[in-house]
Amino acid sequence: MGAKQTRSAQKYQDLTDKTGFSPEQIKNLHKRFQHLSDNEETISRENLEKIPALANNPIRKQIIDAFFDKRNQHQNEVGAFQEIGFEQFLMVMSHFRPPTLKTTEEEREAMRKEKLRFLFNMHDTDNDGTITLEEYRKVVEELLSKSGAIGLEAAKAIADAAMLEVASTNVPHMAPDDFYEGITFEHFEQILKGLEMESRMHIRFLDVDTMTMRCGKSKS
Amino acid sequence: MPSRTGSHSPAGIGKSLPERGLLLLMVLVFLEGSVLPLGAASSPDTSHQTNLGDHQGTHTGPNSTKKPFPVLAVEYDRVQIPFEISLWVLLASLMKLGFHLIPRLSSIVPESCLLIVVGLLVGGLIKLAGEEVPPVLDSRLFFLCLLPPIILDAGYFLPIRPFMENLGTILMFAVVGTLWNAFFIGGVLYGVAQIQPANPSDLHQLELLPCLLFGSIISAVDPVAVLAVFEEIHINELLHILVFGESLLNDAVTVVLYHLFEEYAGVGTVTLLDGVLGVISFFVVALGGVLVGAIYGILAAFTSRFTSHTRVIEPLFVFVYSYMAYLSAEIFHLSGIMALIACGAVMRPYVEANISHKSHTTIKYFLKMWSSVSETLIFIFLGVATVDGPHAWNWTFVTVTVILCLVARVIGVVGLTYVINKFRIVKLTTKDQFIIAYGGLRGAIAFSLGFLLNQDHFPMRKMFLTAIITVIFFTVFVQGMTIKPLVELLAVKKKQEAKRSINEEIHTQFLDHLLTGIEDICGHYGHHHWKDKLNRFNKKYVKKCLIAGERSKEPQLIAFYHKMEMKQAIELVESGGGVKLPSAMPSTVSMQNIQPKKPPPAKPVERVLPQLPKGREEEIRKILRSNLQRTRQRLRSYNRHTLVADPYEDGFSDLLIKNQRMVELEKKVSDALLVSTKEDILSFSDPQAYSMKPVSDSVPTIQVDLASPQSPDSVNLLDEFRHAGQQQPEVEDQGLMMKPPSGPSGPNKPREADEARDQQKLMRCLSDPGPSADEDEDEPFLP
């Protein structure tokens, strides 16, 4: 459904159930969405690329692609959108919600899986279910892309070492002729276990109007 | 000394008799020796200088009778002070040693408790020997000598990321929590002191201001005690940094409150104006301290930029600048602790990028050593000072104080957490709150501050001191001993012991950028946005000034990767050149397992060994020669004032480039090699004896002297140069196929290789690319 039809409470209620945001947070995000889309119903990649603050971000392209990635909509589709509506926007944003005091252990686990899945999708660009060496190299290269020539040389070495580490941790005893296809989602989960993604991968969603773009810590 | 031996003999179960005997003997002799001079410190009588050569100074006059030349004389006064200091330090260190010889004890009782007990015993012994106990916990000694090393150690190795992420919470606990504690305890104590009009006691003399002063002294959580106890319980990083950060940052509050109340206690009243000035003073003290520390930190970082030719004194700069920061802050009554923390935290990233690896190790070990000795001494002195007194025990006062401390802490933590959780994203649970409250230990800082009080202004000083000591004992003994079982009982999350892996580092960086990007898309400038801005500022301007040479442009990920490689390389070398890779898990995965497969060649496998083009051979030879030369350099004579160029540091970046080239070459070489991660290339620089067989005219024979004996096993593992027939030399980026070796060397080698492979894989040094087919293949290439 398009997002602009009516801003009725029912609509917001729907979204609240689906994404877990509170109605105030949804309202704020909607305002932001409209600002980004110039009051259109959908945004395209150009809208996001125009954000000035993103220009300095080395992984800008991946972030923008993640918004248009169908896999992040949790509807078992693959491919990419050309434009997304507010609901899809919100869906992607919901990956960055923090756990609350009331989150149970199972919910935390589920949240962690979801966030890791998001990251995995960002790396696995050809959607074959594994992160191959080439894809991983690309990731590290992009990370170091703002660092000039030193970055590019070292990127390959770092990616290789990292891949080796994943393989050693997950499949310790490989015969010399075996080939490690790529990092599967399970292996990915395993190596990032220590980071506790549900406590790290989140941002603060404000409940109060922030269109003035102040650096604010507001009360919830 | 019955008590002493008594405490040691039952603990010796399971130890051999000679060991026990030696320990006892050592302790006895030591104590005999120590009690006397320590006692003699305070008493000026020189009756101990009797033993040998009893000619005292014959300075009675120019026309005294001529005495025979003293063959042996004893003159203790001259060396008295350094001698005693050394004796105390020695005692502290021996005690530390002793505790670890008694296995079960150190797991039940935290070290701090044991040390206090030792201090009590030593103090008791001195008193028994009839001497005066030296005033060991003299405030000047404590604040100027004993405390700075501990704080510097804490500040230099402060984990910046969790500290900054939780800074708001930490500040709330440190400032508001300490204020609450101080006023609550002081106020209620005054109230308690005023009641009981029936039996007039000393307490009625107690006025409000001294009470508040006492409250402010006793309310501060002590970093030394927290460090000592928390180090042993290994709780998760968040709780550790919360309690520890609080103990560090509350120094500013303590300083201001202390000076405020001390000033006006004589006068008797504090007006509102004084209160306002106090608040302003707080900001001045805190921010001023941080500023002073930051300035010295930047100076130290800048100085370290130029030390590439005088590596030996690099650690000295770190220590001296930090100490100067502390002292400078103390001149102005700013918070010395915050200055020290700021200095260490600011200078660390830049200094570490500039100094050599050896200096880094030196700094680490010296800081740990000094802080360890300091901590031990502080606890021992606490014990000694307890015996010394002066004491004025007042049941009401002391018990009320202890109870109030606990109650105030709990109420404070719970109340503050309620407020803080509204702002935090990851909230603090009840378990967390309990640990934070329970971890509020008091320590020697409180005692020293109490000691500093002027007896005239504070007639109740003795009572205060007694109460302070009781609270310290209570928190250290009771809370210190029970916190470990409680942590187990409550199943509090423990610290993760796993080492940081390159994957985690990559993803931490990735997450940083991702979250910054999402924040930008969301449109509000949050935590990540400002952190990103700071990082960019740092990279663009600050690093260029403070870091020497090329490393100023090195991104953090690459720096981390290099550090990791370096660590692995050093581990490898230390483990004897390759018997075991301690850090690597037993894994048989190697580079070729992850490189994409090449389609099988069309041609049948040939047995001819390919020859490398001449240019490549030349390159390889050059690399070999330069590496060997560097090894030679290391073995040259050693000058005390210079550090020999270490292949691990100064040439490291060159080595890495060569590393890369080697890896590429390796792919070109079509022999089957056992390959592993690149760290093993450094085994090349290790002084091992190897000789290269003159396999062809082009490859020279090089002899290198052994600097360290090599076990035959390790050497065998390094060889395995397979001369089997192979496929075509492969193109860049394609992995190698391992083929079983054929030829005469075949049978023995694979078995060895399999064993070796089961343990680890080492990179075969690409010394000789093209041995001719008729080479003696039984000889390992690198014997």
PDB file of C-alpha atoms in Angstrom, chain A:
ATOM      1  CA  MET A   1       0.000   0.000   0.000  1.00  0.00           C
ATOM      2  CA  GLY A   2       1.207   3.445  -0.592  1.00  0.00           C
ATOM      3  CA  ALA A   3       2.052   5.466   2.404  1.00  0.00           C
ATOM      4  CA  LYS A   4       0.395   8.711   1.620  1.00  0.00           C
ATOM      5  CA  GLN A   5      -3.277   7.814   1.420  1.00  0.00           C
ATOM      6  CA  THR A   6      -4.417   8.844   4.823  1.00  0.00           C
ATOM      7  CA  ARG A   7      -2.486   9.478   7.896  1.00  0.00           C
ATOM      8  CA  SER A   8      -5.087   7.801   9.919  1.00  0.00           C
ATOM      9  CA  ALA A   9      -4.373   6.193  13.217  1.00  0.00           C
ATOM     10  CA  GLN A  10      -5.329   2.889  11.666  1.00  0.00           C
ATOM     11  CA  LYS A  11      -2.553   3.244   9.169  1.00  0.00           C
ATOM     12  CA  TYR A  12      -0.027   3.992  11.806  1.00  0.00           C
ATOM     13  CA  GLN A  13      -1.328   1.192  13.921  1.00  0.00           C
ATOM     14  CA  ASP A  14      -0.679  -1.194  11.055  1.00  0.00           C
ATOM     15  CA  LEU A  15       2.848   0.004  10.706  1.00  0.00           C
ATOM     16  CA  THR A  16       3.404  -0.069  14.438  1.00  0.00           C
ATOM     17  CA  ASP A  17       2.475  -3.712  14.512  1.00  0.00           C
ATOM     18  CA  LYS A  18       4.623  -4.560  11.594  1.00  0.00           C
ATOM     19  CA  THR A  19       7.745  -2.661  12.441  1.00  0.00           C
ATOM     20  CA  GLY A  20       7.612  -2.157  16.163  1.00  0.00           C
ATOM     21  CA  PHE A  21       8.026   1.602  16.144  1.00  0.00           C
ATOM     22  CA  SER A  22       5.839   3.760  18.285  1.00  0.00           C
ATOM     23  CA  PRO A  23       3.334   6.081  16.585  1.00  0.00           C
ATOM     24  CA  GLU A  24       5.388   9.163  17.456  1.00  0.00           C
ATOM     25  CA  GLN A  25       8.477   7.646  15.954  1.00  0.00           C
ATOM     26  CA  ILE A  26       6.563   6.729  12.825  1.00  0.00           C
ATOM     27  CA  LYS A  27       5.259  10.256  12.509  1.00  0.00           C
ATOM     28  CA  ASN A  28       8.752  11.654  12.748  1.00  0.00           C
ATOM     29  CA  LEU A  29      10.102   9.239  10.217  1.00  0.00           C
ATOM     30  CA  HIS A  30       7.252  10.049   7.911  1.00  0.00           C
ATOM     31  CA  LYS A  31       8.121  13.691   8.055  1.00  0.00           C
ATOM     32  CA  ARG A  32      11.677  12.834   7.213  1.00  0.00           C
ATOM     33  CA  PHE A  33      10.544  10.615   4.384  1.00  0.00           C
ATOM     34  CA  GLN A  34       8.547  13.394   2.886  1.00  0.00           C
ATOM     35  CA  HIS A  35      11.425  15.773   3.205  1.00  0.00           C
ATOM     36  CA  LEU A  36      13.666  13.319   1.374  1.00  0.00           C
ATOM     37  CA  SER A  37      11.159  12.577  -1.311  1.00  0.00           C
ATOM     38  CA  ASP A  38      10.177  16.194  -1.922  1.00  0.00           C
ATOM     39  CA  ASN A  39       6.660  15.330  -0.881  1.00  0.00           C
ATOM     40  CA  GLU A  40       6.322  12.540  -3.364  1.00  0.00           C
ATOM     41  CA  GLU A  41       5.005   9.151  -2.540  1.00  0.00           C
ATOM     42  CA  THR A  42       8.165   7.277  -3.202  1.00  0.00           C
ATOM     43  CA  ILE A  43      11.878   7.888  -3.060  1.00  0.00           C
ATOM     44  CA  SER A  44      14.469   6.733  -5.492  1.00  0.00           C
ATOM     45  CA  ARG A  45      18.190   6.284  -5.150  1.00  0.00           C
ATOM     46  CA  GLU A  46      18.862   9.810  -6.320  1.00  0.00           C
ATOM     47  CA  ASN A  47      16.879  11.185  -3.425  1.00  0.00           C
ATOM     48  CA  LEU A  48      19.098   9.396  -0.986  1.00  0.00           C
ATOM     49  CA  GLU A  49      22.271  10.187  -2.820  1.00  0.00           C
ATOM     50  CA  LYS A  50      21.490  13.838  -2.515  1.00  0.00           C
ATOM     51  CA  ILE A  51      21.900  13.794   1.253  1.00  0.00           C
ATOM     52  CA  PRO A  52      25.024  15.857   1.829  1.00  0.00           C
ATOM     53  CA  ALA A  53      26.182  14.185   4.993  1.00  0.00           C
ATOM     54  CA  LEU A  54      26.344  10.839   3.249  1.00  0.00           C
ATOM     55  CA  ALA A  55      28.942  12.057   0.810  1.00  0.00           C
ATOM     56  CA  ASN A  56      31.789  11.286   3.170  1.00  0.00           C
ATOM     57  CA  ASN A  57      30.655   7.815   3.941  1.00  0.00           C
ATOM     58  CA  PRO A  58      32.832   5.142   2.348  1.00  0.00           C
ATOM     59  CA  ILE A  59      30.037   2.599   2.155  1.00  0.00           C
ATOM     60  CA  ARG A  60      27.419   4.975   0.907  1.00  0.00           C
ATOM     61  CA  LYS A  61      26.498   2.871  -2.060  1.00  0.00           C
ATOM     62  CA  GLN A  62      25.938  -0.245  -0.015  1.00  0.00           C
ATOM     63  CA  ILE A  63      23.765   1.608   2.452  1.00  0.00           C
ATOM     64  CA  ILE A  64      21.597   3.054  -0.262  1.00  0.00           C
ATOM     65  CA  ASP A  65      21.356  -0.314  -1.993  1.00  0.00           C
ATOM     66  CA  ALA A  66      20.207  -1.869   1.248  1.00  0.00           C
ATOM     67  CA  PHE A  67      17.132   0.323   1.198  1.00  0.00           C
ATOM     68  CA  PHE A  68      16.189  -0.899  -2.232  1.00  0.00           C
ATOM     69  CA  ASP A  69      16.968  -4.518  -1.561  1.00  0.00           C
ATOM     70  CA  LYS A  70      13.873  -6.662  -1.611  1.00  0.00           C
ATOM     71  CA  ARG A  71      15.389  -9.162   0.772  1.00  0.00           C
ATOM     72  CA  ASN A  72      15.212  -6.665   3.588  1.00  0.00           C
ATOM     73  CA  GLN A  73      11.463  -6.469   3.320  1.00  0.00           C
ATOM     74  CA  HIS A  74      11.052  -9.909   4.820  1.00  0.00           C
ATOM     75  CA  GLN A  75       8.670 -11.057   2.178  1.00  0.00           C
ATOM     76  CA  ASN A  76      10.869 -13.704   0.600  1.00  0.00           C
ATOM     77  CA  GLU A  77      11.360 -11.784  -2.576  1.00  0.00           C
ATOM     78  CA  VAL A  78      14.626 -11.117  -4.224  1.00  0.00           C
ATOM     79  CA  GLY A  79      15.838  -8.406  -6.468  1.00  0.00           C
ATOM     80  CA  ALA A  80      15.828  -4.685  -6.124  1.00  0.00           C
ATOM     81  CA  PHE A  81      13.266  -1.960  -6.181  1.00  0.00           C
ATOM     82  CA  GLN A  82      13.662   1.128  -8.230  1.00  0.00           C
ATOM     83  CA  GLU A  83      11.669   3.205  -5.856  1.00  0.00           C
ATOM     84  CA  ILE A  84      10.372   2.552  -2.388  1.00  0.00           C
ATOM     85  CA  GLY A  85       7.445   3.811  -0.448  1.00  0.00           C
ATOM     86  CA  PHE A  86       7.205   4.770   3.173  1.00  0.00           C
ATOM     87  CA  GLU A  87       6.373   1.304   4.355  1.00  0.00           C
ATOM     88  CA  GLN A  88       9.447  -0.190   2.786  1.00  0.00           C
ATOM     89  CA  PHE A  89      11.518   2.675   4.171  1.00  0.00           C
ATOM     90  CA  LEU A  90      10.176   1.973   7.618  1.00  0.00           C
ATOM     91  CA  MET A  91      10.781  -1.714   7.246  1.00  0.00           C
ATOM     92  CA  VAL A  92      14.448  -1.154   6.571  1.00  0.00           C
ATOM     93  CA  MET A  93      14.709   1.290   9.447  1.00  0.00           C
ATOM     94  CA  SER A  94      13.165  -1.224  11.801  1.00  0.00           C
ATOM     95  CA  HIS A  95      16.333  -3.251  11.626  1.00  0.00           C
ATOM     96  CA  PHE A  96      17.974  -0.571  13.718  1.00  0.00           C
ATOM     97  CA  ARG A  97      15.707  -0.583  16.683  1.00  0.00           C
ATOM     98  CA  PRO A  98      17.337  -1.263  20.033  1.00  0.00           C
ATOM     99  CA  PRO A  99      16.183  -3.922  22.469  1.00  0.00           C
ATOM    100  CA  THR A 100      14.188  -2.702  25.431  1.00  0.00           C
ATOM    101  CA  LEU A 101      14.191  -3.792  29.041  1.00  0.00           C
ATOM    102  CA  LYS A 102      11.225  -5.978  28.316  1.00  0.00           C
ATOM    103  CA  THR A 103      12.817  -7.878  25.484  1.00  0.00           C
ATOM    104  CA  THR A 104      13.077 -11.520  26.367  1.00  0.00           C
ATOM    105  CA  GLU A 105      15.998 -13.770  25.576  1.00  0.00           C
ATOM    106  CA  GLU A 106      14.304 -15.346  22.582  1.00  0.00           C
ATOM    107  CA  GLU A 107      13.323 -11.984  21.226  1.00  0.00           C
ATOM    108  CA  ARG A 108      16.909 -10.858  21.618  1.00  0.00           C
ATOM    109  CA  GLU A 109      18.108 -13.869  19.706  1.00  0.00           C
ATOM    110  CA  ALA A 110      15.601 -13.202  16.958  1.00  0.00           C
ATOM    111  CA  MET A 111      16.614  -9.561  16.864  1.00  0.00           C
ATOM    112  CA  ARG A 112      20.261 -10.486  16.604  1.00  0.00           C
ATOM    113  CA  LYS A 113      19.546 -12.853  13.764  1.00  0.00           C
ATOM    114  CA  GLU A 114      17.571 -10.228  11.948  1.00  0.00           C
ATOM    115  CA  LYS A 115      20.299  -7.646  12.242  1.00  0.00           C
ATOM    116  CA  LEU A 116      22.962 -10.091  11.181  1.00  0.00           C
ATOM    117  CA  ARG A 117      20.787 -11.043   8.233  1.00  0.00           C
ATOM    118  CA  PHE A 118      20.665  -7.414   7.220  1.00  0.00           C
ATOM    119  CA  LEU A 119      24.430  -7.180   7.324  1.00  0.00           C
ATOM    120  CA  PHE A 120      24.760 -10.431   5.449  1.00  0.00           C
ATOM    121  CA  ASN A 121      22.492  -9.188   2.716  1.00  0.00           C
ATOM    122  CA  MET A 122      24.604  -6.097   2.396  1.00  0.00           C
ATOM    123  CA  HIS A 123      27.669  -8.202   1.747  1.00  0.00           C
ATOM    124  CA  ASP A 124      26.111 -10.919  -0.343  1.00  0.00           C
ATOM    125  CA  THR A 125      25.386  -8.860  -3.401  1.00  0.00           C
ATOM    126  CA  ASP A 126      24.696 -11.679  -5.837  1.00  0.00           C
ATOM    127  CA  ASN A 127      22.285 -13.340  -3.467  1.00  0.00           C
ATOM    128  CA  ASP A 128      23.671 -16.832  -3.697  1.00  0.00           C
ATOM    129  CA  GLY A 129      23.538 -17.356   0.053  1.00  0.00           C
ATOM    130  CA  THR A 130      27.255 -17.089   0.626  1.00  0.00           C
ATOM    131  CA  ILE A 131      29.768 -14.294   0.818  1.00  0.00           C
ATOM    132  CA  THR A 132      32.502 -15.301  -1.540  1.00  0.00           C
ATOM    133  CA  LEU A 133      36.063 -14.120  -1.365  1.00  0.00           C
ATOM    134  CA  GLU A 134      35.451 -11.626  -4.135  1.00  0.00           C
ATOM    135  CA  GLU A 135      32.495 -10.123  -2.369  1.00  0.00           C
ATOM    136  CA  TYR A 136      34.359  -9.914   0.892  1.00  0.00           C
ATOM    137  CA  ARG A 137      37.269  -8.268  -0.827  1.00  0.00           C
ATOM    138  CA  LYS A 138      34.891  -5.740  -2.258  1.00  0.00           C
ATOM    139  CA  VAL A 139      33.560  -5.000   1.218  1.00  0.00           C
ATOM    140  CA  VAL A 140      36.992  -4.315   2.652  1.00  0.00           C
ATOM    141  CA  GLU A 141      37.969  -2.299  -0.382  1.00  0.00           C
ATOM    142  CA  GLU A 142      34.953  -0.086   0.012  1.00  0.00           C
ATOM    143  CA  LEU A 143      35.724   0.377   3.702  1.00  0.00           C
ATOM    144  CA  LEU A 144      39.195   1.524   2.865  1.00  0.00           C
ATOM    145  CA  SER A 145      38.183   3.415  -0.220  1.00  0.00           C
ATOM    146  CA  LYS A 146      38.760   6.775   1.338  1.00  0.00           C
ATOM    147  CA  SER A 147      42.282   5.944   2.272  1.00  0.00           C
ATOM    148  CA  GLY A 148      43.978   6.080  -1.035  1.00  0.00           C
ATOM    149  CA  ALA A 149      46.472   3.679  -2.458  1.00  0.00           C
ATOM    150  CA  ILE A 150      47.584   2.167   0.823  1.00  0.00           C
ATOM    151  CA  GLY A 151      44.051   1.096   1.377  1.00  0.00           C
ATOM    152  CA  LEU A 152      43.636  -0.775  -1.847  1.00  0.00           C
ATOM    153  CA  GLU A 153      46.798  -2.808  -1.497  1.00  0.00           C
ATOM    154  CA  ALA A 154      46.103  -3.836   2.016  1.00  0.00           C
ATOM    155  CA  ALA A 155      42.434  -4.507   1.363  1.00  0.00           C
ATOM    156  CA  LYS A 156      43.103  -7.702  -0.466  1.00  0.00           C
ATOM    157  CA  ALA A 157      45.444  -8.989   2.212  1.00  0.00           C
ATOM    158  CA  ILE A 158      43.039  -8.120   4.960  1.00  0.00           C
ATOM    159  CA  ALA A 159      40.108  -9.741   3.202  1.00  0.00           C
ATOM    160  CA  ASP A 160      42.130 -12.876   2.589  1.00  0.00           C
ATOM    161  CA  ALA A 161      43.220 -13.066   6.195  1.00  0.00           C
ATOM    162  CA  ALA A 162      39.679 -12.521   7.367  1.00  0.00           C
ATOM    163  CA  MET A 163      38.323 -15.201   5.093  1.00  0.00           C
ATOM    164  CA  LEU A 164      40.984 -17.578   6.288  1.00  0.00           C
ATOM    165  CA  GLU A 165      39.958 -16.876   9.820  1.00  0.00           C
ATOM    166  CA  VAL A 166      36.326 -17.610   9.090  1.00  0.00           C
ATOM    167  CA  ALA A 167      37.246 -20.845   7.422  1.00  0.00           C
ATOM    168  CA  SER A 168      39.578 -21.879  10.224  1.00  0.00           C
ATOM    169  CA  THR A 169      36.995 -21.155  12.861  1.00  0.00           C
ATOM    170  CA  ASN A 170      34.116 -22.893  11.192  1.00  0.00           C
ATOM    171  CA  VAL A 171      35.622 -25.720   9.238  1.00  0.00           C
ATOM    172  CA  PRO A 172      38.861 -26.433  11.016  1.00  0.00           C
ATOM    173  CA  HIS A 173      39.800 -29.596   9.265  1.00  0.00           C
ATOM    174  CA  MET A 174      39.745 -29.200   5.578  1.00  0.00           C
ATOM    175  CA  ALA A 175      41.672 -31.420   3.315  1.00  0.00           C
ATOM    176  CA  PRO A 176      44.034 -29.579   1.052  1.00  0.00           C
ATOM    177  CA  ASP A 177      41.873 -30.160  -1.964  1.00  0.00           C
ATOM    178  CA  ASP A 178      38.700 -28.892  -0.414  1.00  0.00           C
ATOM    179  CA  PHE A 179      37.467 -25.536  -1.358  1.00  0.00           C
ATOM    180  CA  TYR A 180      35.725 -23.210   0.991  1.00  0.00           C
ATOM    181  CA  GLU A 181      32.935 -21.801  -1.087  1.00  0.00           C
ATOM    182  CA  GLY A 182      32.129 -18.777   0.938  1.00  0.00           C
ATOM    183  CA  ILE A 183      30.787 -17.565   4.232  1.00  0.00           C
ATOM    184  CA  THR A 184      27.335 -18.944   4.827  1.00  0.00           C
ATOM    185  CA  PHE A 185      24.894 -17.253   7.124  1.00  0.00           C
ATOM    186  CA  GLU A 186      25.602 -19.709   9.931  1.00  0.00           C
ATOM    187  CA  HIS A 187      29.311 -19.093   9.706  1.00  0.00           C
ATOM    188  CA  PHE A 188      28.662 -15.385   9.603  1.00  0.00           C
ATOM    189  CA  GLU A 189      26.643 -15.629  12.782  1.00  0.00           C
ATOM    190  CA  GLN A 190      29.374 -17.662  14.384  1.00  0.00           C
ATOM    191  CA  ILE A 191      32.213 -15.266  13.763  1.00  0.00           C
ATOM    192  CA  LEU A 192      30.251 -12.216  14.829  1.00  0.00           C
ATOM    193  CA  LYS A 193      28.898 -13.858  17.938  1.00  0.00           C
ATOM    194  CA  GLY A 194      31.188 -11.844  20.147  1.00  0.00           C
ATOM    195  CA  LEU A 195      29.938  -8.499  18.955  1.00  0.00           C
ATOM    196  CA  GLU A 196      26.421  -8.901  20.350  1.00  0.00           C
ATOM    197  CA  MET A 197      24.768  -7.252  17.471  1.00  0.00           C
ATOM    198  CA  GLU A 198      21.473  -6.553  19.195  1.00  0.00           C
ATOM    199  CA  SER A 199      23.230  -4.188  21.585  1.00  0.00           C
ATOM    200  CA  ARG A 200      25.355  -2.477  19.003  1.00  0.00           C
ATOM    201  CA  MET A 201      23.465  -2.142  15.793  1.00  0.00           C
ATOM    202  CA  HIS A 202      20.914   0.444  16.663  1.00  0.00           C
ATOM    203  CA  ILE A 203      20.377   4.147  16.515  1.00  0.00           C
ATOM    204  CA  ARG A 204      18.259   6.425  18.555  1.00  0.00           C
ATOM    205  CA  PHE A 205      14.841   7.033  17.103  1.00  0.00           C
ATOM    206  CA  LEU A 206      13.367  10.194  18.393  1.00  0.00           C
ATOM    207  CA  ASP A 207       9.849  10.600  19.554  1.00  0.00           C
ATOM    208  CA  VAL A 208       9.835  14.321  19.318  1.00  0.00           C
ATOM    209  CA  ASP A 209       9.967  16.490  16.274  1.00  0.00           C
ATOM    210  CA  THR A 210      13.471  16.883  14.998  1.00  0.00           C
ATOM    211  CA  MET A 211      12.958  18.660  11.767  1.00  0.00           C
ATOM    212  CA  THR A 212      15.032  21.477  13.068  1.00  0.00           C
ATOM    213  CA  MET A 213      17.923  19.026  12.959  1.00  0.00           C
ATOM    214  CA  ARG A 214      19.273  19.830  16.307  1.00  0.00           C
ATOM    215  CA  CYS A 215      21.669  17.423  17.919  1.00  0.00           C
ATOM    216  CA  GLY A 216      19.237  16.473  20.549  1.00  0.00           C
ATOM    217  CA  LYS A 217      18.849  13.950  23.248  1.00  0.00           C
ATOM    218  CA  SER A 218      15.165  14.059  23.903  1.00  0.00           C
ATOM    219  CA  LYS A 219      13.109  12.280  26.428  1.00  0.00           C
ATOM    220  CA  SER A 220      11.084   9.299  25.494  1.00  0.00           C
TER     221      SER A 220
END
